[in-house]
Coordinates of C-alpha atoms in Angstrom, one line a residue:
X7 CA -28.9 71.7 -77.0
X8 CA -30.5 71.1 -73.7
X9 CA -29.1 69.1 -70.7
X10 CA -30.4 65.7 -70.3
X11 CA -29.0 63.3 -67.3
X12 CA -27.1 60.3 -68.3
X13 CA -28.8 56.9 -68.4
X14 CA -27.6 54.1 -65.3
X15 CA -24.8 52.1 -67.3
X16 CA -24.7 48.4 -66.1
X17 CA -21.5 47.9 -63.8
X18 CA -20.2 45.2 -66.0
X19 CA -20.4 47.8 -68.8
X20 CA -18.3 50.3 -67.0
X21 CA -16.0 47.9 -65.4
X22 CA -15.5 46.3 -69.2
X23 CA -14.8 49.7 -70.5
X24 CA -11.6 51.0 -68.0
X25 CA -10.5 47.3 -67.9
X26 CA -9.8 47.7 -72.0
X27 CA -8.0 50.8 -71.5
X28 CA -4.1 51.1 -72.6
X29 CA -1.8 52.0 -68.8
X30 CA -1.6 55.2 -70.5
X31 CA -5.5 56.1 -71.0
X32 CA -6.2 54.9 -67.7
X33 CA -4.0 57.7 -66.2
X34 CA -6.2 60.0 -68.3
X35 CA -9.7 58.8 -67.2
X36 CA -10.4 60.8 -64.3
X37 CA -10.0 64.4 -66.3
X38 CA -11.9 62.8 -69.2
X39 CA -15.0 61.7 -67.1
X40 CA -14.4 66.0 -65.5
X41 CA -14.2 67.2 -68.7
X42 CA -16.9 64.9 -70.3
X43 CA -19.3 65.9 -67.1
X44 CA -19.5 69.5 -68.7
X45 CA -20.3 68.9 -72.1
X46 CA -23.7 69.4 -73.2
X47 CA -26.1 66.7 -73.5
X48 CA -29.3 65.8 -75.5
X49 CA -31.7 62.5 -75.4
X50 CA -33.6 61.8 -78.2
X51 CA -35.7 58.4 -77.7
X52 CA -33.5 55.9 -75.7
X53 CA -30.0 57.6 -77.0
X54 CA -28.5 60.4 -75.1
X55 CA -26.0 62.1 -77.1
X56 CA -22.8 64.0 -75.7
X57 CA -21.1 66.6 -77.6
X58 CA -17.4 65.4 -76.9
X59 CA -16.2 68.7 -79.1
X60 CA -17.3 70.7 -82.2
X61 CA -16.9 67.7 -84.4
X62 CA -17.3 64.5 -82.1
X63 CA -20.3 63.1 -80.3
X64 CA -20.8 60.6 -78.1
X65 CA -23.8 58.6 -77.7
X66 CA -25.3 55.9 -74.9
X67 CA -27.9 53.6 -76.4
X68 CA -30.2 52.8 -73.0
X69 CA -33.0 50.5 -74.3
X70 CA -35.5 50.2 -71.1
X71 CA -33.5 52.8 -69.9
X72 CA -29.9 50.7 -68.9
X73 CA -27.1 50.9 -71.0
X74 CA -27.0 47.1 -70.9
X75 CA -23.7 46.2 -73.2
X76 CA -20.3 47.5 -73.8
X77 CA -21.6 48.2 -77.5
X78 CA -24.1 50.6 -76.4
X79 CA -21.9 53.4 -75.6
X80 CA -20.0 54.6 -79.3
X81 CA -18.4 57.7 -79.9
X82 CA -17.1 59.4 -83.3
X83 CA -13.4 59.9 -82.7
X84 CA -10.7 58.7 -84.9
X85 CA -9.4 56.5 -82.0
X86 CA -13.0 54.7 -81.0
X87 CA -13.2 52.3 -80.0
X88 CA -10.4 52.5 -78.2
X89 CA -10.8 55.8 -77.0
X90 CA -11.1 57.0 -73.2
X91 CA -14.2 59.1 -74.0
X92 CA -16.7 55.5 -74.0
X93 CA -15.2 54.3 -70.5
X94 CA -15.2 58.5 -69.5
X95 CA -18.9 58.2 -70.6
X96 CA -19.9 55.7 -68.4
X97 CA -17.6 56.3 -65.4
X98 CA -19.6 59.6 -65.8
X99 CA -23.1 57.8 -65.9
X100 CA -24.8 56.6 -62.7
X101 CA -24.0 52.8 -62.0
X102 CA -27.6 50.9 -62.7
X103 CA -28.6 48.8 -59.9
X104 CA -30.0 45.5 -61.6
X105 CA -32.4 45.0 -58.7
X106 CA -34.2 48.8 -58.0
X107 CA -36.5 49.4 -54.7
X108 CA -39.8 50.5 -55.9
X109 CA -42.8 50.9 -54.1
X110 CA -45.3 48.2 -54.7
X111 CA -47.0 47.6 -57.9
X112 CA -49.9 45.5 -58.7
X113 CA -48.6 41.7 -58.9
X114 CA -44.9 43.0 -58.4
X115 CA -42.8 43.2 -55.7
X116 CA -39.1 44.0 -57.0
X117 CA -36.7 45.0 -53.8
X118 CA -33.6 44.7 -52.5
X119 CA -32.8 42.7 -49.3
X120 CA -29.0 43.7 -49.3
X121 CA -29.2 45.2 -45.7
X122 CA -26.3 46.1 -43.3
X123 CA -25.5 43.1 -40.7
X124 CA -26.1 43.6 -36.6
X125 CA -23.6 45.6 -34.7
X126 CA -21.8 44.1 -32.3
X127 CA -18.6 44.6 -29.9
X128 CA -15.7 43.0 -29.5
X129 CA -15.2 41.6 -25.7
X130 CA -11.6 41.4 -26.0
X131 CA -9.4 44.1 -24.7
X132 CA -6.0 43.8 -27.0
X133 CA -2.8 45.3 -25.4
X134 CA -1.6 48.9 -26.9
X135 CA 1.7 47.4 -27.2
X136 CA 0.2 44.2 -29.0
X137 CA -2.6 45.3 -31.5
X138 CA -2.6 41.9 -33.1
X139 CA -4.3 40.5 -30.3
X140 CA -7.8 41.5 -31.8
X141 CA -7.0 40.8 -35.4
X142 CA -4.4 38.0 -36.2
X143 CA -1.9 38.6 -38.8
X144 CA -3.4 38.6 -42.5
X145 CA -1.4 36.6 -45.2
X146 CA -1.1 38.0 -48.8
X147 CA -4.4 39.5 -50.1
X148 CA -6.7 38.4 -47.7
X149 CA -6.7 39.6 -43.6
X150 CA -7.0 36.8 -41.2
X151 CA -10.7 35.0 -41.1
X152 CA -11.5 37.0 -44.6
X153 CA -12.6 35.0 -47.3
X154 CA -9.9 33.3 -49.1
X155 CA -9.4 33.2 -53.4
X156 CA -10.3 30.3 -54.8
X157 CA -7.0 28.2 -55.6
X158 CA -6.4 25.5 -59.0
X159 CA -6.1 22.8 -56.5
X160 CA -9.2 20.8 -55.6
X161 CA -11.4 21.5 -53.0
X162 CA -14.1 19.1 -51.4
X163 CA -17.3 19.9 -52.1
X164 CA -18.9 22.6 -49.2
X165 CA -21.8 21.2 -47.4
X166 CA -25.1 23.3 -48.4
X167 CA -24.6 25.7 -45.5
X168 CA -21.0 26.9 -46.3
X169 CA -20.2 29.1 -49.2
X170 CA -19.3 27.9 -52.4
X171 CA -15.3 28.4 -54.1
X172 CA -16.7 30.9 -56.3
X173 CA -18.4 32.5 -53.7
X174 CA -15.4 33.4 -51.3
X175 CA -13.4 34.3 -54.7
X176 CA -15.9 36.8 -55.6
X177 CA -16.2 37.8 -51.7
X178 CA -12.2 38.0 -51.7
X179 CA -12.7 40.2 -54.6
X180 CA -15.1 42.4 -52.7
X181 CA -12.7 42.7 -50.0
X182 CA -10.1 43.4 -51.9
X183 CA -11.7 46.1 -53.9
X184 CA -13.0 48.1 -50.7
X185 CA -9.3 47.3 -49.0
X186 CA -8.1 49.6 -51.7
X187 CA -10.7 52.7 -50.9
X188 CA -9.3 52.7 -47.9
X189 CA -5.8 52.8 -48.8
X190 CA -6.0 55.3 -51.2
X191 CA -8.7 57.2 -49.5
X192 CA -11.7 59.3 -51.9
X193 CA -8.8 61.4 -52.9
X194 CA -7.2 58.2 -54.6
X195 CA -10.8 56.2 -55.5
X196 CA -10.8 57.6 -59.3
X197 CA -12.4 55.9 -62.1
X198 CA -10.1 52.7 -61.9
X199 CA -10.4 52.2 -58.4
X200 CA -14.2 52.5 -58.6
X201 CA -14.2 50.2 -62.2
X202 CA -12.5 47.5 -59.7
X203 CA -15.4 48.0 -57.5
X204 CA -18.3 47.6 -60.2
X205 CA -16.3 44.7 -61.0
X206 CA -16.3 43.0 -57.7
X207 CA -19.9 44.0 -57.4
X208 CA -20.7 42.3 -61.0
X209 CA -18.7 39.1 -60.1
X210 CA -20.7 38.9 -57.0
X211 CA -24.4 39.1 -58.1
X212 CA -23.4 36.2 -60.7
X213 CA -22.4 34.5 -57.9
X214 CA -25.7 34.6 -55.7
X215 CA -24.4 37.2 -53.5
X216 CA -26.4 40.4 -53.8
X217 CA -26.0 41.7 -50.3
X218 CA -22.1 42.1 -51.3
X219 CA -22.8 43.2 -54.7
X220 CA -25.2 46.4 -53.6
X221 CA -22.8 47.1 -50.5
X222 CA -20.0 47.6 -53.8
X223 CA -22.6 49.7 -55.6
X224 CA -23.6 52.2 -52.5
X225 CA -19.4 52.7 -52.2
X226 CA -19.4 53.7 -56.2
X227 CA -22.4 55.9 -55.3
X228 CA -21.0 57.5 -52.3
X229 CA -17.4 58.1 -54.0
X230 CA -18.7 59.5 -56.8
X231 CA -20.7 62.0 -54.6
X232 CA -17.8 63.1 -52.8
X233 CA -15.1 64.1 -55.4
X234 CA -18.2 65.5 -57.4
X235 CA -18.4 68.0 -54.4
X236 CA -22.0 66.7 -54.0
X237 CA -23.5 68.8 -50.7
X238 CA -25.4 66.0 -50.0
X239 CA -22.6 63.8 -49.4
X240 CA -22.1 62.8 -45.7
X241 CA -18.3 60.9 -45.1
X242 CA -20.3 58.7 -42.4
X243 CA -22.4 57.3 -45.0
X244 CA -19.1 56.2 -46.9
X245 CA -18.0 54.9 -43.4
X246 CA -20.9 52.9 -43.3
X247 CA -21.0 51.5 -47.1
X248 CA -17.2 50.7 -46.5
X249 CA -18.1 48.8 -43.2
X250 CA -20.8 46.9 -44.7
X251 CA -19.2 46.2 -47.5
X252 CA -16.0 44.8 -45.8
X253 CA -17.8 43.4 -43.2
X254 CA -19.9 41.5 -45.8
X255 CA -17.0 40.0 -47.7
X256 CA -15.6 39.0 -44.6
X257 CA -18.6 37.0 -43.1
X258 CA -18.8 34.9 -46.7
X259 CA -15.8 33.0 -45.5
X260 CA -17.1 32.2 -42.1
X261 CA -20.8 31.9 -41.8
X262 CA -22.8 29.2 -42.0
X263 CA -26.4 28.0 -42.4
X264 CA -29.0 30.9 -41.6
X265 CA -26.0 33.4 -40.5
X266 CA -24.7 32.6 -44.2
X267 CA -28.3 32.8 -45.9
X268 CA -28.0 36.6 -44.3
X269 CA -24.6 37.4 -45.6
X270 CA -25.8 36.7 -49.0
X271 CA -28.8 38.3 -49.2
X272 CA -31.6 38.1 -51.1
X273 CA -31.7 40.0 -54.6
X274 CA -35.6 40.2 -54.8
X275 CA -37.6 40.7 -51.3
X276 CA -40.8 38.3 -51.7
X277 CA -44.3 38.9 -51.0
X278 CA -45.7 36.5 -48.4
X279 CA -49.4 35.8 -48.9
X280 CA -50.9 36.5 -45.3
X281 CA -54.9 36.0 -46.0
X282 CA -57.3 38.3 -44.7
X283 CA -56.2 41.2 -43.2
X284 CA -58.3 43.6 -41.1
X285 CA -56.4 47.0 -41.2
X286 CA -56.6 50.6 -39.2
X287 CA -54.9 53.3 -40.1
X288 CA -52.4 55.5 -38.0
X289 CA -51.1 58.4 -40.0
X290 CA -49.8 59.4 -43.3
X291 CA -46.4 60.8 -44.3
X292 CA -44.8 62.6 -47.1
X293 CA -42.1 61.2 -48.9
X294 CA -39.0 63.2 -50.4
X295 CA -36.0 61.3 -51.6
X296 CA -32.5 63.4 -52.2
X297 CA -33.0 61.5 -55.9
X298 CA -35.6 63.7 -56.7
X299 CA -38.5 61.1 -55.8
X300 CA -41.7 62.0 -53.8
X301 CA -45.1 60.7 -52.7
X302 CA -46.8 59.6 -49.6
X303 CA -46.5 56.4 -47.5
X304 CA -49.8 55.8 -45.1
X305 CA -49.3 53.7 -41.9
X306 CA -51.9 50.9 -40.7
X307 CA -51.7 48.4 -37.8
X308 CA -53.4 44.9 -38.1
X309 CA -55.7 43.5 -35.4
X310 CA -52.4 42.1 -33.9
X311 CA -50.7 45.3 -34.1
X312 CA -48.4 44.5 -36.6
X313 CA -47.4 47.2 -38.6
X314 CA -47.9 48.3 -42.4
X315 CA -47.2 50.3 -45.2
X316 CA -49.3 51.4 -48.3
X317 CA -47.1 53.9 -50.6
X318 CA -46.4 55.6 -53.6
X319 CA -43.6 57.2 -54.5
X320 CA -42.5 58.2 -57.7
X321 CA -40.1 60.8 -59.5
X322 CA -41.5 64.1 -58.8
X323 CA -40.4 66.0 -55.5
X324 CA -42.4 67.5 -52.9
X325 CA -44.8 68.6 -55.3
X326 CA -45.7 65.3 -56.3
X327 CA -45.6 64.2 -52.4
X328 CA -48.5 66.9 -51.9
X329 CA -50.5 66.1 -54.8
X330 CA -50.2 61.8 -53.8
X331 CA -51.1 62.5 -50.4
X332 CA -55.0 63.1 -51.8
X333 CA -54.7 60.6 -55.0
X334 CA -56.7 56.9 -54.3
X335 CA -54.9 54.6 -52.5
X336 CA -53.6 51.6 -55.2
X337 CA -54.7 48.6 -53.1
X338 CA -58.1 46.5 -54.3
X339 CA -60.9 48.3 -55.3
X340 CA -61.2 51.0 -52.0
X341 CA -61.7 54.9 -53.0
X342 CA -59.9 56.0 -49.7
X343 CA -57.2 58.4 -50.3
X344 CA -53.7 57.9 -48.6
X345 CA -54.6 60.9 -45.9
X346 CA -58.1 59.5 -45.8
X347 CA -57.0 56.2 -44.9
X348 CA -54.4 57.4 -42.0
X349 CA -57.8 57.8 -40.4
X350 CA -60.1 55.1 -41.5
X351 CA -60.0 51.5 -42.0
X352 CA -60.1 48.3 -44.8
X353 CA -61.2 44.9 -44.7
X354 CA -58.2 43.0 -47.0
X355 CA -58.6 39.8 -48.7
X356 CA -55.4 37.8 -50.5
X357 CA -53.1 39.8 -48.9
X358 CA -49.7 39.5 -49.4
X359 CA -46.6 41.4 -47.4
X360 CA -43.1 41.6 -47.6
X361 CA -40.7 41.6 -44.9
X362 CA -40.6 45.1 -43.9
X363 CA -44.5 45.4 -43.9
X364 CA -44.9 47.2 -47.4
X365 CA -48.4 45.8 -48.6
X366 CA -48.4 44.3 -51.8
X367 CA -51.4 45.1 -54.6
X368 CA -51.7 42.7 -57.0
X369 CA -55.2 42.0 -58.9
X370 CA -55.8 39.1 -56.4
X371 CA -55.9 41.4 -53.7
X372 CA -59.2 42.9 -52.6
X373 CA -59.9 45.7 -50.3
X374 CA -62.9 47.5 -49.3
X375 CA -63.2 50.6 -47.1
X376 CA -64.2 49.8 -42.6
X377 CA -64.3 51.2 -39.8
X378 CA -60.7 52.7 -38.7
X379 CA -60.1 53.0 -34.7
X380 CA -59.4 56.1 -32.4
X381 CA -55.2 55.9 -31.4
X382 CA -56.9 55.7 -27.7
X383 CA -59.3 52.6 -29.1
X384 CA -58.1 49.1 -29.0
X385 CA -56.0 47.5 -31.3
X386 CA -54.3 51.0 -31.4
X387 CA -54.0 51.9 -27.6
X388 CA -52.1 49.2 -27.6
X389 CA -49.4 50.3 -29.3
X390 CA -48.7 53.2 -26.9
X391 CA -48.6 50.5 -23.8
X392 CA -45.1 49.4 -24.3
X393 CA -42.7 51.2 -22.3
X394 CA -40.9 53.9 -24.3
X395 CA -37.3 52.4 -23.4
X396 CA -38.7 48.9 -24.8
X397 CA -39.7 50.4 -28.1
X398 CA -36.4 52.5 -28.3
X399 CA -34.6 49.0 -28.5
X400 CA -36.7 47.4 -30.8
X401 CA -36.5 51.1 -33.1
X402 CA -33.1 50.5 -32.7
X403 CA -33.2 47.6 -34.3
X404 CA -34.8 48.6 -37.5
X405 CA -32.4 51.5 -37.9
X406 CA -29.3 50.3 -36.8
X407 CA -26.1 51.2 -39.7
X408 CA -25.9 47.3 -39.9
X409 CA -29.4 45.9 -39.2
X410 CA -29.7 41.8 -40.7
X411 CA -31.5 41.7 -44.0
X412 CA -35.6 41.0 -43.7
X413 CA -35.3 41.7 -39.5
X414 CA -38.4 42.9 -39.5
X415 CA -39.7 45.6 -37.0
X416 CA -40.3 49.4 -37.4
X417 CA -38.1 52.6 -36.4
X418 CA -41.4 54.3 -35.2
X419 CA -42.3 55.0 -31.3
X420 CA -45.6 55.8 -30.1
X421 CA -45.3 58.1 -26.8
X422 CA -47.7 60.2 -24.8
X423 CA -45.4 63.2 -23.5
X424 CA -45.9 66.8 -22.2
X425 CA -44.1 69.7 -23.9
X426 CA -41.9 71.4 -22.3
X427 CA -40.7 74.2 -25.1
X428 CA -38.2 74.3 -28.0
X429 CA -34.5 74.6 -27.8
X430 CA -32.2 75.8 -30.4
X431 CA -29.4 73.4 -31.5
X432 CA -26.7 73.7 -33.9
X433 CA -28.7 72.0 -36.8
X434 CA -31.8 74.5 -35.6
X435 CA -34.6 74.7 -33.1
X436 CA -35.7 71.5 -31.9
X437 CA -39.1 70.1 -29.0
X438 CA -38.5 69.0 -25.9
X439 CA -41.1 66.9 -24.2
X440 CA -41.2 64.6 -21.5
X441 CA -42.4 60.8 -21.7
X442 CA -42.8 58.5 -19.4
X443 CA -41.0 57.8 -16.7
X444 CA -39.5 61.3 -17.0
X445 CA -37.2 60.7 -19.9
X446 CA -36.6 64.1 -21.6
X447 CA -37.2 63.5 -25.6
X448 CA -36.6 66.0 -28.0
X449 CA -38.6 66.3 -31.1
X450 CA -37.3 67.5 -34.6
X451 CA -38.5 68.1 -38.0
X452 CA -38.9 65.3 -40.2
X453 CA -38.2 67.1 -43.2
X454 CA -37.2 70.9 -43.4
X455 CA -39.0 71.8 -46.8
X456 CA -41.0 74.7 -46.6
X457 CA -43.5 73.6 -48.5
X458 CA -44.2 70.9 -46.3
X459 CA -46.0 71.6 -42.7
X460 CA -43.5 69.9 -40.6
X461 CA -41.4 73.0 -39.6
X462 CA -44.2 75.3 -38.9
X463 CA -46.2 72.8 -36.4
X464 CA -43.1 71.9 -34.4
X465 CA -42.5 75.9 -33.9
X466 CA -46.1 76.3 -33.0
X467 CA -46.4 73.2 -30.6
X468 CA -43.0 75.1 -29.4
X469 CA -45.5 77.2 -27.7
X470 CA -47.7 75.8 -25.8
X471 CA -45.7 73.9 -22.8
X472 CA -47.3 72.2 -20.7
X473 CA -49.7 70.4 -23.8
X474 CA -50.0 66.5 -23.7
X475 CA -49.9 64.9 -26.9
X476 CA -50.0 61.6 -28.0
X477 CA -47.4 60.8 -30.5
X478 CA -45.8 59.0 -32.9
X479 CA -42.1 59.7 -34.3
X480 CA -39.5 57.9 -35.6
X481 CA -36.3 57.2 -34.0
X482 CA -32.8 59.0 -34.7
X483 CA -29.8 57.4 -33.0
X484 CA -28.0 59.3 -30.9
X485 CA -26.6 59.7 -27.3
X486 CA -30.0 61.1 -26.2
X487 CA -33.8 60.6 -26.6
X488 CA -34.5 62.0 -29.7
X489 CA -36.8 61.8 -32.4
X490 CA -38.4 63.1 -35.8
X491 CA -42.0 64.3 -35.1
X492 CA -44.3 62.6 -37.8
X493 CA -47.8 62.9 -36.3
X494 CA -49.6 63.5 -33.2
X495 CA -53.0 63.6 -31.4
X496 CA -54.8 66.9 -32.1
X497 CA -53.8 69.6 -29.2
X498 CA -57.9 69.9 -28.9
X499 CA -57.9 66.0 -28.5
X500 CA -60.7 65.4 -31.0
X501 CA -58.6 64.0 -33.9
X502 CA -55.1 63.2 -34.7
X503 CA -52.5 65.3 -37.2
X504 CA -50.3 64.5 -40.0
X505 CA -47.9 66.5 -39.2
X506 CA -46.2 66.3 -42.5
X507 CA -50.0 67.6 -44.5
X508 CA -52.1 69.2 -42.0
X509 CA -51.1 72.6 -40.6
X510 CA -52.1 73.8 -37.7
X511 CA -53.1 76.8 -36.2
X512 CA -52.6 79.1 -32.7
X513 CA -56.4 78.9 -32.7
X514 CA -55.8 75.0 -32.1
X515 CA -53.2 75.5 -28.7
X516 CA -54.7 76.1 -25.6
X517 CA -52.1 78.7 -24.4
X518 CA -50.1 80.5 -27.5
X519 CA -47.7 82.9 -26.8
X520 CA -44.8 81.2 -24.5
X521 CA -41.1 81.9 -25.6
X522 CA -38.8 79.8 -27.4
X523 CA -35.6 79.0 -24.8
X524 CA -32.3 80.7 -25.3
X525 CA -30.1 78.1 -24.2
X526 CA -30.6 74.3 -24.8
X527 CA -32.1 72.0 -22.3
X528 CA -29.9 69.2 -21.8
X529 CA -31.2 65.8 -21.6
X530 CA -28.8 64.0 -20.2
X531 CA -27.5 60.5 -21.8
X532 CA -24.1 58.5 -21.4
X533 CA -22.8 59.5 -24.7
X534 CA -22.7 63.2 -24.1
X535 CA -19.6 62.6 -21.7
X536 CA -18.2 59.5 -23.9
X537 CA -15.2 60.1 -26.1
X538 CA -15.8 57.9 -27.9
X539 CA -15.7 60.5 -30.7
X540 CA -11.9 60.2 -30.5
X541 CA -11.9 56.7 -32.2
X542 CA -15.2 57.6 -34.7
X543 CA -13.0 60.7 -35.7
X544 CA -10.0 58.4 -36.9
X545 CA -12.0 55.9 -38.4
X546 CA -13.9 58.9 -40.5
X547 CA -10.3 60.6 -40.9
X548 CA -9.2 57.1 -43.2
X549 CA -12.0 58.0 -45.6
X550 CA -11.2 61.3 -47.3
X551 CA -7.2 60.5 -47.5
X552 CA -6.1 57.0 -47.1
X553 CA -4.3 55.1 -44.6
X554 CA -1.0 56.9 -45.1
X555 CA -2.4 60.5 -43.7
X556 CA -3.9 58.3 -40.8
X557 CA -0.3 57.1 -40.0
X558 CA 1.2 60.8 -40.1
X559 CA -1.6 62.0 -37.8
X560 CA 1.3 61.2 -34.3
X561 CA 0.8 59.7 -31.5
X562 CA -2.9 58.6 -29.8
X563 CA -1.4 57.5 -26.5
X564 CA -3.3 60.5 -24.7
X565 CA -6.4 59.7 -26.4
X566 CA -6.1 56.0 -25.7
X567 CA -5.8 57.0 -21.6
X568 CA -8.9 59.3 -22.2
X569 CA -10.6 56.0 -23.3
X570 CA -9.2 53.8 -20.9
X571 CA -10.3 56.3 -18.0
X572 CA -13.7 56.4 -19.5
X573 CA -14.3 52.6 -19.2
X574 CA -13.9 51.8 -22.7
X575 CA -10.3 50.2 -22.9
X576 CA -11.5 48.2 -25.9
X577 CA -11.7 51.2 -28.0
X578 CA -8.2 52.2 -26.7
X579 CA -6.4 49.2 -27.8
X580 CA -8.5 49.8 -31.0
X581 CA -7.4 53.0 -31.4
X582 CA -3.8 52.2 -30.9
X583 CA -3.7 49.2 -33.3
X584 CA -5.5 51.2 -35.8
X585 CA -3.0 54.1 -35.5
X586 CA -0.1 51.4 -35.5
X587 CA -1.2 49.4 -38.7
X588 CA -1.7 52.7 -40.7
X589 CA 1.9 53.8 -39.8
X590 CA 3.6 50.6 -40.4
X591 CA 5.7 50.0 -43.4
X592 CA 8.2 47.5 -43.8
X593 CA 12.0 47.1 -45.8
X594 CA 13.3 44.5 -47.3
X595 CA 17.2 43.6 -46.5
X596 CA 18.1 46.5 -49.0
X597 CA 16.4 48.8 -47.2
X598 CA 13.8 49.6 -50.0
X599 CA 10.0 50.0 -48.6
X600 CA 7.3 46.8 -48.8
X601 CA 4.2 47.5 -49.9
X602 CA 2.0 48.2 -47.5
X603 CA -0.2 45.8 -45.4
X604 CA -3.7 47.1 -47.4
X605 CA -5.4 44.0 -46.1
X606 CA -4.2 44.1 -42.2
X607 CA -5.3 47.7 -42.3
X608 CA -8.7 47.1 -43.5
X609 CA -9.0 44.4 -40.8
X610 CA -8.1 47.1 -37.8
X611 CA -10.3 50.1 -39.7
X612 CA -13.2 47.4 -39.8
X613 CA -12.9 46.2 -36.3
X614 CA -13.1 49.8 -34.8
X615 CA -15.8 51.4 -37.1
X616 CA -18.2 48.5 -36.5
X617 CA -17.3 48.7 -32.6
X618 CA -17.6 52.3 -32.5
X619 CA -21.4 52.0 -34.2
X620 CA -22.5 49.4 -32.1
X621 CA -21.3 51.3 -28.8
X622 CA -22.9 54.4 -30.0
X623 CA -26.1 52.4 -30.6
X624 CA -25.8 51.1 -27.3
X625 CA -25.4 54.3 -25.7
X626 CA -28.4 55.8 -27.3
X627 CA -30.5 52.4 -26.0
X628 CA -28.9 53.4 -22.4
X629 CA -30.1 56.9 -23.1
X630 CA -34.0 55.7 -23.2
X631 CA -33.8 54.1 -19.7
X632 CA -35.9 56.0 -17.0
X633 CA -34.3 57.0 -14.2
X634 CA -31.1 58.5 -12.9
X635 CA -29.0 55.8 -13.4
X636 CA -29.6 55.9 -16.8
X637 CA -28.9 59.2 -17.6
X638 CA -25.7 59.3 -16.1
X639 CA -23.7 55.7 -16.4
X640 CA -22.9 54.8 -19.9
X641 CA -22.8 50.6 -21.1
X642 CA -20.4 49.1 -20.4
X643 CA -18.2 46.7 -23.1
X644 CA -18.8 43.7 -21.5
X645 CA -22.4 44.3 -21.9
X646 CA -21.9 45.0 -25.6
X647 CA -22.2 42.6 -28.5
X648 CA -19.6 41.3 -30.7
X649 CA -19.6 43.4 -34.0
X650 CA -21.0 41.0 -36.5
X651 CA -18.5 41.1 -39.4
X652 CA -15.6 42.6 -38.2
X653 CA -12.5 40.4 -37.7
X654 CA -12.4 38.3 -34.5

């Protein structure tokens, strides 16, 4: 038999199979999942077969590529259908997303709008002796302000801009499932806990809460990656996903009007008509994802400066990315390839555009080749006229860990820089440049894959200090100005370079041979001296091993004192409150330990997670401000916003 990947399984299928297991079999489920993952599989049409042992086979029938019903998973063992194998197979398979996010195809534009909410920072400073000042005591099974489960008592019909009782109940289930993960940590969040998340996700989607459903699925995917030892897994990603899940669930019960619409999310992102557009090509970048997809994305600008993209991404990895760059763009009748479009122009009629700027390719869209524009000519030249600090603030709103759905904007920056040389970092070598206002910027490699030109081009540019370039980069949120370098003007000034595809040579450089710096240049920035990491690491430490581990870490008085001395009193109060909540266990009249306050701890953790993200982003924005003051003083808590989605 040849190994074949398991097809995605609908969340409700996995949840149902796990819920139908007896308590005894549930205890064996995680071991069964691990064992099943090592067994040989093969595909025959829409059916994938797993050899459970020499005499037993397990089949997953996936018409259309997804296992959509419980009966589509069958087992040949004597205990079937009440065996553990069917549930184990569903848990071992990836969770199906009912609304995938493909690149636009003709007359079709499905897309998830479940993005995180905008970060803000609490403006009140609790006393370390009273952590409940920041977060009110939580009633049973729900934190203060969190969605309350529906009751049997009749409720008045909600106003159109309020959540329905069914939505509040679904949000409460999302909260409870997320809080349970924080209680147990990754180590204890096995197949049963994941099934609870999948059930909550399915219920939320049925009740028109696609944003919360998407967040729950993201948590499940990351939990499975963490437990499987996936090298691409990062604890910070799971922190963000859990905070998004809990924050969204909380806000369903408190939001109204436009905020509620954003919290609910949108299952499919519509492409709106945009009439006739005159487009000017900027550059083309390779797209290679961890999931094995590859392709190209070409960036264009409209006559009024809006950024749009034309993409072609599908399974295939880096090999496909290199091939797609020279394929014809799927937009109207144009014969331009992606790389040609990056330097040419288009006249489009019947255009459709998604909120994130992707151009639709429906049958009604007509496009013909037109003259492009140089980066120094209008309308493209205007992109470089905005001060770097303003561009960074705009890009930060786009890449924020909790950005509002359909918020628009781009994470690209357009800068005129002077190259200073290279600097070695723990993650590799990056290029140092100086932009307007004297702000030093670190330019990092967008993709380290040796098949792409990013790394070689950056290392070559590092040997030509003093060279002035016009560049396009993608913002990397950090305590210092940092971009991944995507495109630049040619060092000779005669054309532009797609740094992922085009390869520069030494003959292109004005002054080759400059040495690489051995000591890192310190570009400055308030985050370099900020002790915010003292709170960040406690937030992250909770995720792998759960609440109890954080409660055993000991006194945090010294850490809280450092935070206060650094001008972060709210961070100090959050750290004290989080540690106290983790360690708190009440006893009954007979001295027996009562169940831990899972929801109360989740509320404290959520406030700390959202706060650290907001302050880190505020520091990133401050680092881009020109002048010595911006490089030596961090943002104050009084000017930072309140975290949307964190309990007040």
